[in-house]
CSV table of C-alpha atoms and ligand atoms in Angstrom, one decimal:
chain,number,residue,atom,x,y,z
J,1,UNK,CA,-81.3,22.3,-72.0
J,2,UNK,CA,-84.1,22.5,-74.6
J,3,UNK,CA,-84.8,21.1,-78.0
J,4,UNK,CA,-85.4,24.0,-80.3
J,5,UNK,CA,-87.1,23.6,-83.7
J,6,UNK,CA,-85.9,26.4,-86.0
J,7,UNK,CA,-87.9,27.0,-89.2
J,8,UNK,CA,-86.0,28.5,-92.1
J,9,UNK,CA,-82.7,27.9,-90.4
J,10,UNK,CA,-80.8,27.7,-93.7
J,11,UNK,CA,-81.7,31.3,-94.6
J,12,UNK,CA,-79.9,34.5,-93.6
J,13,UNK,CA,-81.2,35.2,-90.1
J,14,UNK,CA,-82.1,31.7,-89.2
J,15,UNK,CA,-78.6,30.3,-89.9
J,16,UNK,CA,-76.9,33.1,-87.9
J,17,UNK,CA,-79.4,32.3,-85.1
J,18,UNK,CA,-78.5,28.6,-85.2
J,19,UNK,CA,-74.7,29.3,-85.2
J,20,UNK,CA,-75.1,31.6,-82.2
J,21,UNK,CA,-77.3,29.3,-80.3
J,22,UNK,CA,-75.1,26.2,-80.6
J,23,UNK,CA,-72.0,28.2,-79.8
J,24,UNK,CA,-73.4,29.8,-76.7
J,25,UNK,CA,-75.7,27.2,-75.1
J,26,UNK,CA,-76.3,23.4,-74.5
J,27,UNK,CA,-79.5,23.4,-76.5
J,28,UNK,CA,-80.1,21.0,-79.4
J,29,UNK,CA,-81.4,22.4,-82.7
J,30,UNK,CA,-83.5,20.8,-85.5
J,31,UNK,CA,-83.9,23.0,-88.6
J,32,UNK,CA,-86.8,22.5,-90.9
J,33,UNK,CA,-86.0,24.2,-94.2
J,34,UNK,CA,-87.5,23.7,-97.7
J,35,UNK,CA,-84.1,24.7,-99.2
J,36,UNK,CA,-85.7,27.1,-101.7
J,37,UNK,CA,-83.3,29.4,-103.7
J,38,UNK,CA,-82.7,31.2,-100.3
J,39,UNK,CA,-81.8,28.1,-98.3
J,40,UNK,CA,-78.1,27.7,-98.4
J,41,UNK,CA,-76.6,24.4,-97.1
J,42,UNK,CA,-73.1,26.0,-96.7
J,43,UNK,CA,-74.7,28.4,-94.2
J,44,UNK,CA,-75.0,25.5,-91.8
J,45,UNK,CA,-71.4,24.2,-92.3
J,46,UNK,CA,-69.4,23.5,-89.2
J,47,UNK,CA,-72.2,22.9,-86.7
J,48,UNK,CA,-71.8,20.1,-84.1
J,49,UNK,CA,-73.5,17.0,-85.5
J,50,UNK,CA,-74.4,15.6,-82.0
J,51,UNK,CA,-76.6,18.7,-81.3
J,52,UNK,CA,-77.8,19.7,-84.8
J,53,UNK,CA,-80.0,18.2,-87.5
J,54,UNK,CA,-81.2,19.6,-90.8
J,55,UNK,CA,-84.6,18.2,-92.0
J,56,UNK,CA,-85.2,19.2,-95.6
J,57,UNK,CA,-89.0,19.8,-95.6
J,58,UNK,CA,-91.8,22.3,-96.1
J,59,UNK,CA,-93.6,24.1,-93.2
J,60,UNK,CA,-96.8,23.5,-95.2
J,61,UNK,CA,-96.4,19.7,-94.8
J,62,UNK,CA,-98.7,19.1,-91.9
J,63,UNK,CA,-97.7,15.5,-91.0
J,64,UNK,CA,-94.0,16.4,-91.0
J,65,UNK,CA,-94.5,19.6,-89.0
J,66,UNK,CA,-96.7,17.7,-86.5
J,67,UNK,CA,-93.9,15.2,-85.9
J,68,UNK,CA,-91.2,17.8,-85.5
J,69,UNK,CA,-93.2,20.1,-83.2
J,70,UNK,CA,-94.2,17.1,-81.1
J,71,UNK,CA,-90.4,16.4,-80.6
J,72,UNK,CA,-89.5,20.0,-79.7
J,73,UNK,CA,-89.7,22.2,-76.6
J,74,UNK,CA,-89.7,25.5,-78.5
J,75,UNK,CA,-90.4,26.5,-82.1
J,76,UNK,CA,-88.7,29.6,-83.5
J,77,UNK,CA,-90.3,30.5,-86.8
J,78,UNK,CA,-88.0,32.3,-89.3
J,79,UNK,CA,-89.1,30.5,-92.5
J,80,UNK,CA,-90.6,32.8,-95.1
J,81,UNK,CA,-90.5,34.1,-98.6
J,82,UNK,CA,-88.6,37.2,-97.6
J,83,UNK,CA,-87.9,39.4,-100.7
J,84,UNK,CA,-90.2,42.3,-101.7
J,85,UNK,CA,-89.0,42.4,-105.3
J,86,UNK,CA,-89.8,38.7,-105.7
J,87,UNK,CA,-93.3,39.2,-104.2
J,88,UNK,CA,-94.0,41.8,-106.9
J,89,UNK,CA,-93.0,39.3,-109.7
J,90,UNK,CA,-95.0,36.4,-108.2
J,91,UNK,CA,-96.9,36.7,-105.0
J,92,UNK,CA,-98.1,33.1,-104.8
J,93,UNK,CA,-95.2,31.4,-102.8
J,94,UNK,CA,-95.5,34.3,-100.3
J,95,UNK,CA,-99.2,33.4,-99.7
J,96,UNK,CA,-98.4,29.7,-99.4
J,97,UNK,CA,-95.3,29.8,-97.1
J,98,UNK,CA,-96.0,32.9,-95.1
J,99,UNK,CA,-99.7,32.3,-94.5
J,100,UNK,CA,-100.4,28.6,-94.9
J,101,UNK,CA,-97.0,27.6,-93.5
J,102,UNK,CA,-97.5,29.7,-90.4
J,103,UNK,CA,-101.1,28.3,-90.0
J,104,UNK,CA,-99.7,24.8,-90.3
J,105,UNK,CA,-97.1,25.5,-87.5
J,106,UNK,CA,-99.7,27.1,-85.3
J,107,UNK,CA,-102.0,24.1,-85.5
J,108,UNK,CA,-99.2,21.7,-84.5
J,109,UNK,CA,-98.1,24.1,-81.6
J,110,UNK,CA,-101.7,24.2,-80.4
J,111,UNK,CA,-102.1,20.4,-80.5
J,112,UNK,CA,-98.8,19.7,-78.7
J,113,UNK,CA,-98.8,22.7,-76.3
J,114,UNK,CA,-95.4,24.0,-77.3
J,115,UNK,CA,-93.9,27.5,-76.9
J,116,UNK,CA,-93.8,29.5,-80.2
J,117,UNK,CA,-91.9,32.6,-81.3
J,118,UNK,CA,-92.9,34.3,-84.5
J,119,UNK,CA,-90.2,36.3,-86.3
J,120,UNK,CA,-91.7,39.2,-88.3
J,121,UNK,CA,-91.0,42.5,-89.9
J,122,UNK,CA,-91.5,46.2,-89.4
J,123,UNK,CA,-93.0,46.3,-92.9
J,124,UNK,CA,-96.3,45.2,-91.5
J,125,UNK,CA,-96.8,48.9,-90.4
J,126,UNK,CA,-96.4,50.4,-93.9
J,127,UNK,CA,-94.1,53.4,-94.1
J,128,UNK,CA,-93.5,56.8,-92.6
J,129,UNK,CA,-92.8,60.2,-94.1
J,130,UNK,CA,-89.2,61.3,-94.2
J,131,UNK,CA,-89.8,64.2,-91.8
J,132,UNK,CA,-92.3,62.4,-89.5
J,133,UNK,CA,-90.9,62.4,-85.9
J,134,UNK,CA,-93.0,59.2,-85.2
J,135,UNK,CA,-91.5,55.7,-85.2
J,136,UNK,CA,-93.3,52.4,-85.3
J,137,UNK,CA,-94.4,51.0,-82.0
J,138,UNK,CA,-96.3,47.8,-81.1
J,139,UNK,CA,-99.6,49.7,-81.3
J,140,UNK,CA,-99.0,51.3,-84.8
J,141,UNK,CA,-101.9,50.2,-87.1
J,142,UNK,CA,-101.1,47.6,-89.7
J,143,UNK,CA,-100.8,49.0,-93.2
J,144,UNK,CA,-98.6,46.8,-95.4
J,145,UNK,CA,-97.7,47.8,-98.9
J,146,UNK,CA,-96.4,44.8,-100.8
J,147,UNK,CA,-97.5,41.2,-101.2
J,148,UNK,CA,-94.6,40.2,-99.0
J,149,UNK,CA,-95.5,42.6,-96.2
J,150,UNK,CA,-99.2,41.8,-96.5
J,151,UNK,CA,-98.5,38.1,-96.1
J,152,UNK,CA,-96.3,38.7,-93.1
J,153,UNK,CA,-99.0,41.0,-91.6
J,154,UNK,CA,-101.5,38.2,-92.1
J,155,UNK,CA,-99.2,35.7,-90.4
J,156,UNK,CA,-98.8,38.0,-87.4
J,157,UNK,CA,-102.6,38.2,-87.1
J,158,UNK,CA,-102.9,34.4,-87.2
J,159,UNK,CA,-100.4,34.1,-84.3
J,160,UNK,CA,-102.3,36.7,-82.2
J,161,UNK,CA,-105.7,35.0,-82.9
J,162,UNK,CA,-104.2,31.6,-81.9
J,163,UNK,CA,-103.0,33.1,-78.6
J,164,UNK,CA,-106.4,34.7,-77.9
J,165,UNK,CA,-108.8,32.0,-79.1
J,166,UNK,CA,-106.8,28.8,-78.4
J,167,UNK,CA,-104.5,30.0,-75.6
J,168,UNK,CA,-101.2,29.0,-77.2
J,169,UNK,CA,-98.0,30.4,-75.6
J,170,UNK,CA,-96.5,32.7,-78.3
J,171,UNK,CA,-94.5,35.9,-78.6
J,172,UNK,CA,-94.0,38.0,-81.7
J,173,UNK,CA,-91.1,40.2,-82.9
J,174,UNK,CA,-91.1,42.8,-85.7
J,175,UNK,CA,-87.6,43.8,-86.7
J,176,UNK,CA,-86.2,46.4,-89.1
J,177,UNK,CA,-83.7,45.7,-92.0
J,178,UNK,CA,-80.9,43.3,-91.1
J,179,UNK,CA,-77.4,43.2,-92.5
J,180,UNK,CA,-74.4,40.9,-91.8
J,181,UNK,CA,-72.9,37.6,-93.0
J,182,UNK,CA,-74.7,35.0,-95.0
J,183,UNK,CA,-77.4,37.3,-96.5
J,184,UNK,CA,-78.5,36.4,-100.0
J,185,UNK,CA,-77.0,38.6,-102.7
J,186,UNK,CA,-80.5,39.6,-103.9
J,187,UNK,CA,-80.7,42.0,-100.9
J,188,UNK,CA,-79.5,45.6,-101.0
J,189,UNK,CA,-76.3,45.6,-99.0
J,190,UNK,CA,-74.8,42.2,-100.2
J,191,UNK,CA,-75.9,43.0,-103.7
J,192,UNK,CA,-73.8,46.1,-103.8
J,193,UNK,CA,-70.8,44.6,-102.1
J,194,UNK,CA,-70.7,41.7,-104.5
J,195,UNK,CA,-71.3,44.0,-107.4
J,196,UNK,CA,-68.2,45.9,-106.5
J,197,UNK,CA,-66.3,42.6,-106.1
J,198,UNK,CA,-67.4,41.5,-109.5
J,199,UNK,CA,-66.7,44.8,-111.3
J,200,UNK,CA,-70.4,45.6,-111.7
J,201,UNK,CA,-71.7,49.1,-110.8
J,202,UNK,CA,-73.9,49.2,-107.7
J,203,UNK,CA,-77.6,49.8,-108.4
J,204,UNK,CA,-79.7,52.3,-106.6
J,205,UNK,CA,-83.5,52.3,-106.9
J,206,UNK,CA,-84.9,55.7,-107.9
J,207,UNK,CA,-83.3,58.7,-106.2
J,208,UNK,CA,-82.3,56.6,-103.2
J,209,UNK,CA,-84.0,58.8,-100.6
J,210,UNK,CA,-85.8,55.8,-99.0
J,211,UNK,CA,-84.7,55.2,-95.4
J,212,UNK,CA,-84.2,51.9,-93.7
J,213,UNK,CA,-83.4,51.3,-90.0
J,214,UNK,CA,-80.4,49.0,-90.2
J,215,UNK,CA,-79.6,46.5,-87.5
J,216,UNK,CA,-76.8,43.8,-87.4
J,217,UNK,CA,-78.2,40.3,-87.7
J,218,UNK,CA,-76.5,39.3,-84.4
J,219,UNK,CA,-78.4,42.1,-82.6
J,220,UNK,CA,-81.7,40.9,-84.1
J,221,UNK,CA,-80.9,37.4,-82.9
J,222,UNK,CA,-79.8,38.4,-79.4
J,223,UNK,CA,-83.2,40.3,-79.1
J,224,UNK,CA,-85.1,37.1,-80.2
J,225,UNK,CA,-83.3,35.1,-77.5
J,226,UNK,CA,-84.2,37.7,-74.8
J,227,UNK,CA,-87.9,37.6,-76.0
J,228,UNK,CA,-87.9,33.8,-75.9
J,229,UNK,CA,-86.4,33.8,-72.4
J,230,UNK,CA,-88.3,36.7,-70.8
J,231,UNK,CA,-91.1,37.9,-73.2
J,232,UNK,CA,-94.7,37.8,-72.1
J,233,UNK,CA,-97.0,35.5,-74.2
J,234,UNK,CA,-99.2,37.4,-76.6
J,235,UNK,CA,-96.9,40.4,-76.7
J,236,UNK,CA,-95.3,42.0,-79.7
J,237,UNK,CA,-91.7,43.4,-79.3
J,238,UNK,CA,-90.3,45.7,-81.9
J,239,UNK,CA,-86.6,45.1,-82.6
J,240,UNK,CA,-84.4,48.0,-83.9
J,241,UNK,CA,-81.1,49.7,-83.1
J,242,UNK,CA,-81.6,53.3,-84.1
J,243,UNK,CA,-79.9,52.8,-87.5
J,244,UNK,CA,-81.8,55.0,-89.9
J,245,UNK,CA,-80.0,55.8,-93.1
J,246,UNK,CA,-81.1,56.5,-96.7
J,247,UNK,CA,-80.1,54.1,-99.5
J,248,UNK,CA,-78.0,56.7,-101.3
J,249,UNK,CA,-75.8,57.2,-98.2
J,250,UNK,CA,-75.5,53.5,-97.7
J,251,UNK,CA,-74.3,52.9,-101.3
J,252,UNK,CA,-71.8,55.7,-101.0
J,253,UNK,CA,-70.5,54.3,-97.7
J,254,UNK,CA,-70.0,50.9,-99.3
J,255,UNK,CA,-68.2,52.4,-102.2
J,256,UNK,CA,-65.9,54.5,-99.9
J,257,UNK,CA,-65.1,51.5,-97.6
J,258,UNK,CA,-64.3,49.4,-100.7
J,259,UNK,CA,-61.9,52.1,-102.1
J,260,UNK,CA,-64.1,53.2,-105.0
J,261,UNK,CA,-65.3,56.7,-106.1
J,262,UNK,CA,-68.5,57.4,-104.2
J,263,UNK,CA,-70.4,58.3,-107.4
J,264,UNK,CA,-69.6,55.0,-109.2
J,265,UNK,CA,-73.2,53.6,-109.1
J,266,UNK,CA,-76.2,53.5,-111.4
J,267,UNK,CA,-79.7,54.8,-110.8
J,268,UNK,CA,-82.1,52.0,-111.9
J,269,UNK,CA,-85.9,51.5,-112.1
J,270,UNK,CA,-87.6,52.2,-108.7
J,271,UNK,CA,-89.6,49.4,-106.9
J,272,UNK,CA,-93.4,49.8,-107.5
J,273,UNK,CA,-95.1,50.9,-104.3
J,274,UNK,CA,-91.6,51.4,-102.7
J,275,UNK,CA,-92.0,52.1,-98.9
J,276,UNK,CA,-90.4,55.5,-98.1
J,277,UNK,CA,-89.1,55.1,-94.5
J,278,UNK,CA,-89.1,52.6,-91.7
J,279,UNK,CA,-88.1,53.6,-88.1
J,280,UNK,CA,-88.4,51.5,-84.9
J,281,UNK,CA,-89.1,52.6,-81.4
J,282,UNK,CA,-87.4,49.9,-79.4
J,283,UNK,CA,-88.2,51.2,-76.0
J,284,UNK,CA,-90.5,48.3,-75.0
J,285,UNK,CA,-87.7,45.8,-75.7
J,286,UNK,CA,-85.1,47.9,-73.9
J,287,UNK,CA,-87.2,48.9,-70.9
J,288,UNK,CA,-89.0,45.7,-70.3
J,289,UNK,CA,-86.4,43.1,-71.2
J,290,UNK,CA,-83.1,45.1,-70.8
J,291,UNK,CA,-81.9,44.3,-74.3
J,292,UNK,CA,-79.1,46.4,-75.8
J,293,UNK,CA,-77.5,46.1,-79.3
J,294,UNK,CA,-73.8,45.2,-79.6
J,295,UNK,CA,-73.2,46.9,-82.9
J,296,UNK,CA,-73.7,50.6,-82.1
J,297,UNK,CA,-71.6,51.7,-85.1
J,298,UNK,CA,-73.1,51.0,-88.5
J,299,UNK,CA,-69.9,51.8,-90.4
J,300,UNK,CA,-67.9,49.2,-88.3
J,301,UNK,CA,-70.6,46.5,-88.8
J,302,UNK,CA,-70.7,47.3,-92.6
J,303,UNK,CA,-66.9,47.0,-92.8
J,304,UNK,CA,-67.0,43.6,-91.1
J,305,UNK,CA,-69.8,42.5,-93.5
J,306,UNK,CA,-67.7,43.7,-96.5
J,307,UNK,CA,-64.8,41.7,-95.1
J,308,UNK,CA,-67.0,38.6,-94.8
J,309,UNK,CA,-68.1,38.8,-98.4
J,310,UNK,CA,-64.5,39.3,-99.5
J,311,UNK,CA,-63.4,36.2,-97.6
J,312,UNK,CA,-66.4,34.0,-98.6
J,313,UNK,CA,-66.6,34.2,-102.3
J,314,UNK,CA,-67.3,30.4,-102.5
J,315,UNK,CA,-70.5,31.0,-100.5
J,316,UNK,CA,-72.0,33.8,-102.7
J,317,UNK,CA,-70.5,33.1,-106.2
J,318,UNK,CA,-73.0,30.3,-107.1
J,319,UNK,CA,-76.0,32.6,-106.7
J,320,UNK,CA,-74.6,35.8,-108.2
J,321,UNK,CA,-75.2,35.5,-111.9
J,322,UNK,CA,-78.7,34.2,-111.6
J,323,UNK,CA,-79.6,37.0,-109.2
J,324,UNK,CA,-78.3,39.7,-111.5
J,325,UNK,CA,-80.0,38.1,-114.6
J,326,UNK,CA,-83.3,38.3,-112.7
J,327,UNK,CA,-82.8,41.9,-111.9
J,328,UNK,CA,-81.7,42.8,-115.5
J,329,UNK,CA,-85.1,41.5,-116.8
J,330,UNK,CA,-86.9,44.3,-114.9
J,331,UNK,CA,-84.4,47.0,-115.5
J,332,UNK,CA,-82.9,46.9,-112.0
E,401,NAD,P1,-84.3,34.3,-96.1
E,401,NAD,O1,-85.0,34.4,-97.4
E,401,NAD,O2,-82.8,34.5,-96.2
E,401,NAD,O3,-84.5,32.8,-95.5
E,401,NAD,C1,-85.7,32.2,-95.5
E,401,NAD,C2,-85.5,30.7,-95.3
E,401,NAD,O4,-86.8,30.1,-95.2
E,401,NAD,C3,-84.8,30.0,-96.4
E,401,NAD,O5,-83.8,29.1,-95.9
E,401,NAD,C4,-85.8,29.2,-97.2
E,401,NAD,O6,-85.3,28.0,-97.8
E,401,NAD,C5,-86.8,28.9,-96.0
E,401,NAD,N1,-88.1,28.6,-96.5
E,401,NAD,C6,-88.9,29.3,-97.4
E,401,NAD,N2,-90.0,28.7,-97.7
E,401,NAD,C7,-90.1,27.6,-96.8
E,401,NAD,C8,-91.1,26.6,-96.6
E,401,NAD,N3,-92.2,26.6,-97.2
E,401,NAD,N4,-90.8,25.7,-95.7
E,401,NAD,C9,-89.6,25.7,-95.0
E,401,NAD,N5,-88.6,26.6,-95.2
E,401,NAD,C10,-88.9,27.6,-96.1
E,401,NAD,O7,-85.0,35.2,-95.1
E,401,NAD,P2,-84.3,36.0,-93.9
E,401,NAD,O8,-83.9,37.4,-94.3
E,401,NAD,O9,-83.4,35.2,-93.1
E,401,NAD,O10,-85.7,36.3,-93.0
E,401,NAD,C11,-86.0,35.3,-92.0
E,401,NAD,C12,-87.3,35.8,-91.3
E,401,NAD,O11,-87.1,37.1,-90.7
E,401,NAD,C13,-88.5,36.0,-92.2
E,401,NAD,O12,-89.7,35.6,-91.6
E,401,NAD,C14,-88.5,37.5,-92.5
E,401,NAD,O13,-89.9,37.9,-92.8
E,401,NAD,C15,-88.0,38.0,-91.2
E,401,NAD,N6,-87.4,39.3,-91.2
E,401,NAD,C16,-86.3,39.6,-92.0
E,401,NAD,C17,-85.6,40.8,-92.0
E,401,NAD,C18,-84.5,41.1,-92.9
E,401,NAD,O14,-84.0,42.2,-92.9
E,401,NAD,N7,-84.0,40.1,-93.7
E,401,NAD,C19,-86.1,41.8,-91.1
E,401,NAD,C20,-87.2,41.5,-90.3
E,401,NAD,C21,-87.8,40.3,-90.3
E,402,DAU,O1,-87.7,46.0,-92.9
E,402,DAU,C1,-87.5,44.6,-92.8
E,402,DAU,C2,-87.4,44.0,-94.2
E,402,DAU,O2,-86.2,44.4,-94.7
E,402,DAU,C3,-87.6,42.5,-94.2
E,402,DAU,O3,-88.9,42.2,-93.7
E,402,DAU,C4,-87.3,41.9,-95.6
E,402,DAU,O4,-87.4,40.5,-95.5
E,402,DAU,C5,-86.0,42.4,-96.0
E,402,DAU,O5,-85.8,41.9,-97.4
E,402,DAU,C6,-85.9,43.9,-96.0
E,402,DAU,O6,-86.8,44.5,-97.0
E,402,DAU,P1,-86.4,45.7,-97.9
E,402,DAU,O7,-87.3,45.7,-99.1
E,402,DAU,O8,-86.3,47.0,-97.1
E,402,DAU,O9,-84.9,45.2,-98.3
E,402,DAU,P2,-84.0,45.2,-99.6
E,402,DAU,O10,-82.7,44.7,-99.2
E,402,DAU,O11,-84.7,44.5,-100.7
E,402,DAU,O12,-83.9,46.8,-100.0
E,402,DAU,C7,-83.5,47.7,-99.1
E,402,DAU,C8,-83.6,49.1,-99.7
E,402,DAU,O13,-82.7,49.2,-100.8
E,402,DAU,C9,-85.0,49.3,-100.3
E,402,DAU,O14,-85.4,50.7,-100.1
E,402,DAU,C10,-84.8,49.0,-101.8
E,402,DAU,C11,-83.4,49.5,-102.0
E,402,DAU,N1,-82.6,48.7,-103.1
E,402,DAU,C12,-82.7,47.4,-103.0
E,402,DAU,C13,-81.9,46.6,-103.9
E,402,DAU,C14,-81.9,45.1,-104.0
E,402,DAU,C15,-81.9,49.4,-104.0
E,402,DAU,O15,-81.8,50.7,-104.0
E,402,DAU,N2,-81.1,48.7,-104.9
E,402,DAU,C16,-81.1,47.4,-104.9
E,402,DAU,O16,-80.4,46.8,-105.7
């Protein structure tokens, strides 16, 4: 039984991780979360109070981080500013949280000799051409496009440097696009599902040819658990489930599954610097750690996600209007 400190545990992936961990192990969990617009208290409802604690605080707060890391056995680091579009409007919180926050955690981990897992993104590798047979691997050169992905790339490099120079015990994972329950409605899939539920037409950036490599959030988290248990320190593991699909096809699938005409969406302004395609080669994770995804069928996982948003309007309704108002300002 371990004491696990989860940063950003009130966000999308972190909250699903905490629910899964507490339901399937005897571990105790402390979440540190600054409860930004993306930290949702309701995402942590129903957790066992004897094994779970939420500390509202900033990962850049060195004394607080030092105390929490000293108390923990393992630190799993999800906290970040995570949305590309926001990083184009105002990069500054991305630099602060993703770089300074990660640095603050690394210093505490170094001082107290604790195991660290850093959750990162495939976007650090830049993008691929649509017809390129290559996929990202752990040796693909870093080439990030947006302030978000550049700040995540910098945070990865900090972790690697702390392993090499200071000998901390840490692993890294770089995952592709997640979908599933409790994802903020600013993100592509929940935005379109909740648009349909609100009678708003879904919004496709540009022509919608951009490809993302979709993975269910539970599969991302099961891979993170495998890496924490069996991964080698200093190693980077890419997480993906062979789920490449372009945005136009995803929007049309959502409309079809929700009983709407498949052309009932709007083309809106494209994202500046929009990455064309992401694709993950997961063979290191599969061959070395024996990981397999549970959600092999994207359409089934998407249907389950649509059902979750239909059944949990109380969860997403409070954030919907403000999110759409923000997009309307930039013609998206
Ligand atoms: P999210 O935006 O839903 O959640 C981020 C959480 O971090 C929120 O609860 C927020 O309140 C918290 N947070 C932000 N700044 C903080 C600070 N300074 N101190 C403490 N907490 C802070 O993000 P997500 O989609 O759950 O992503 C989690 C992690 O996974 C991120 O590191 C992201 O880069 C990575 N990732 C995400 C995806 C994806 O598809 N969403 C894919 C690969 C990797
Ligand atoms: O690849 C992993 C990354 O996936 C994570 O690191 C990020 O945290 C996560 O947000 C996600 O980044 P993307 O920018 O790919 O995700 P987003 O949901 O914002 O957009 C997915 C695609 O859909 C992208 O090509 C832009 C497009 N899009 C997005 C929105 C919000 C639309 O066409 N319409 C929209 O309304």
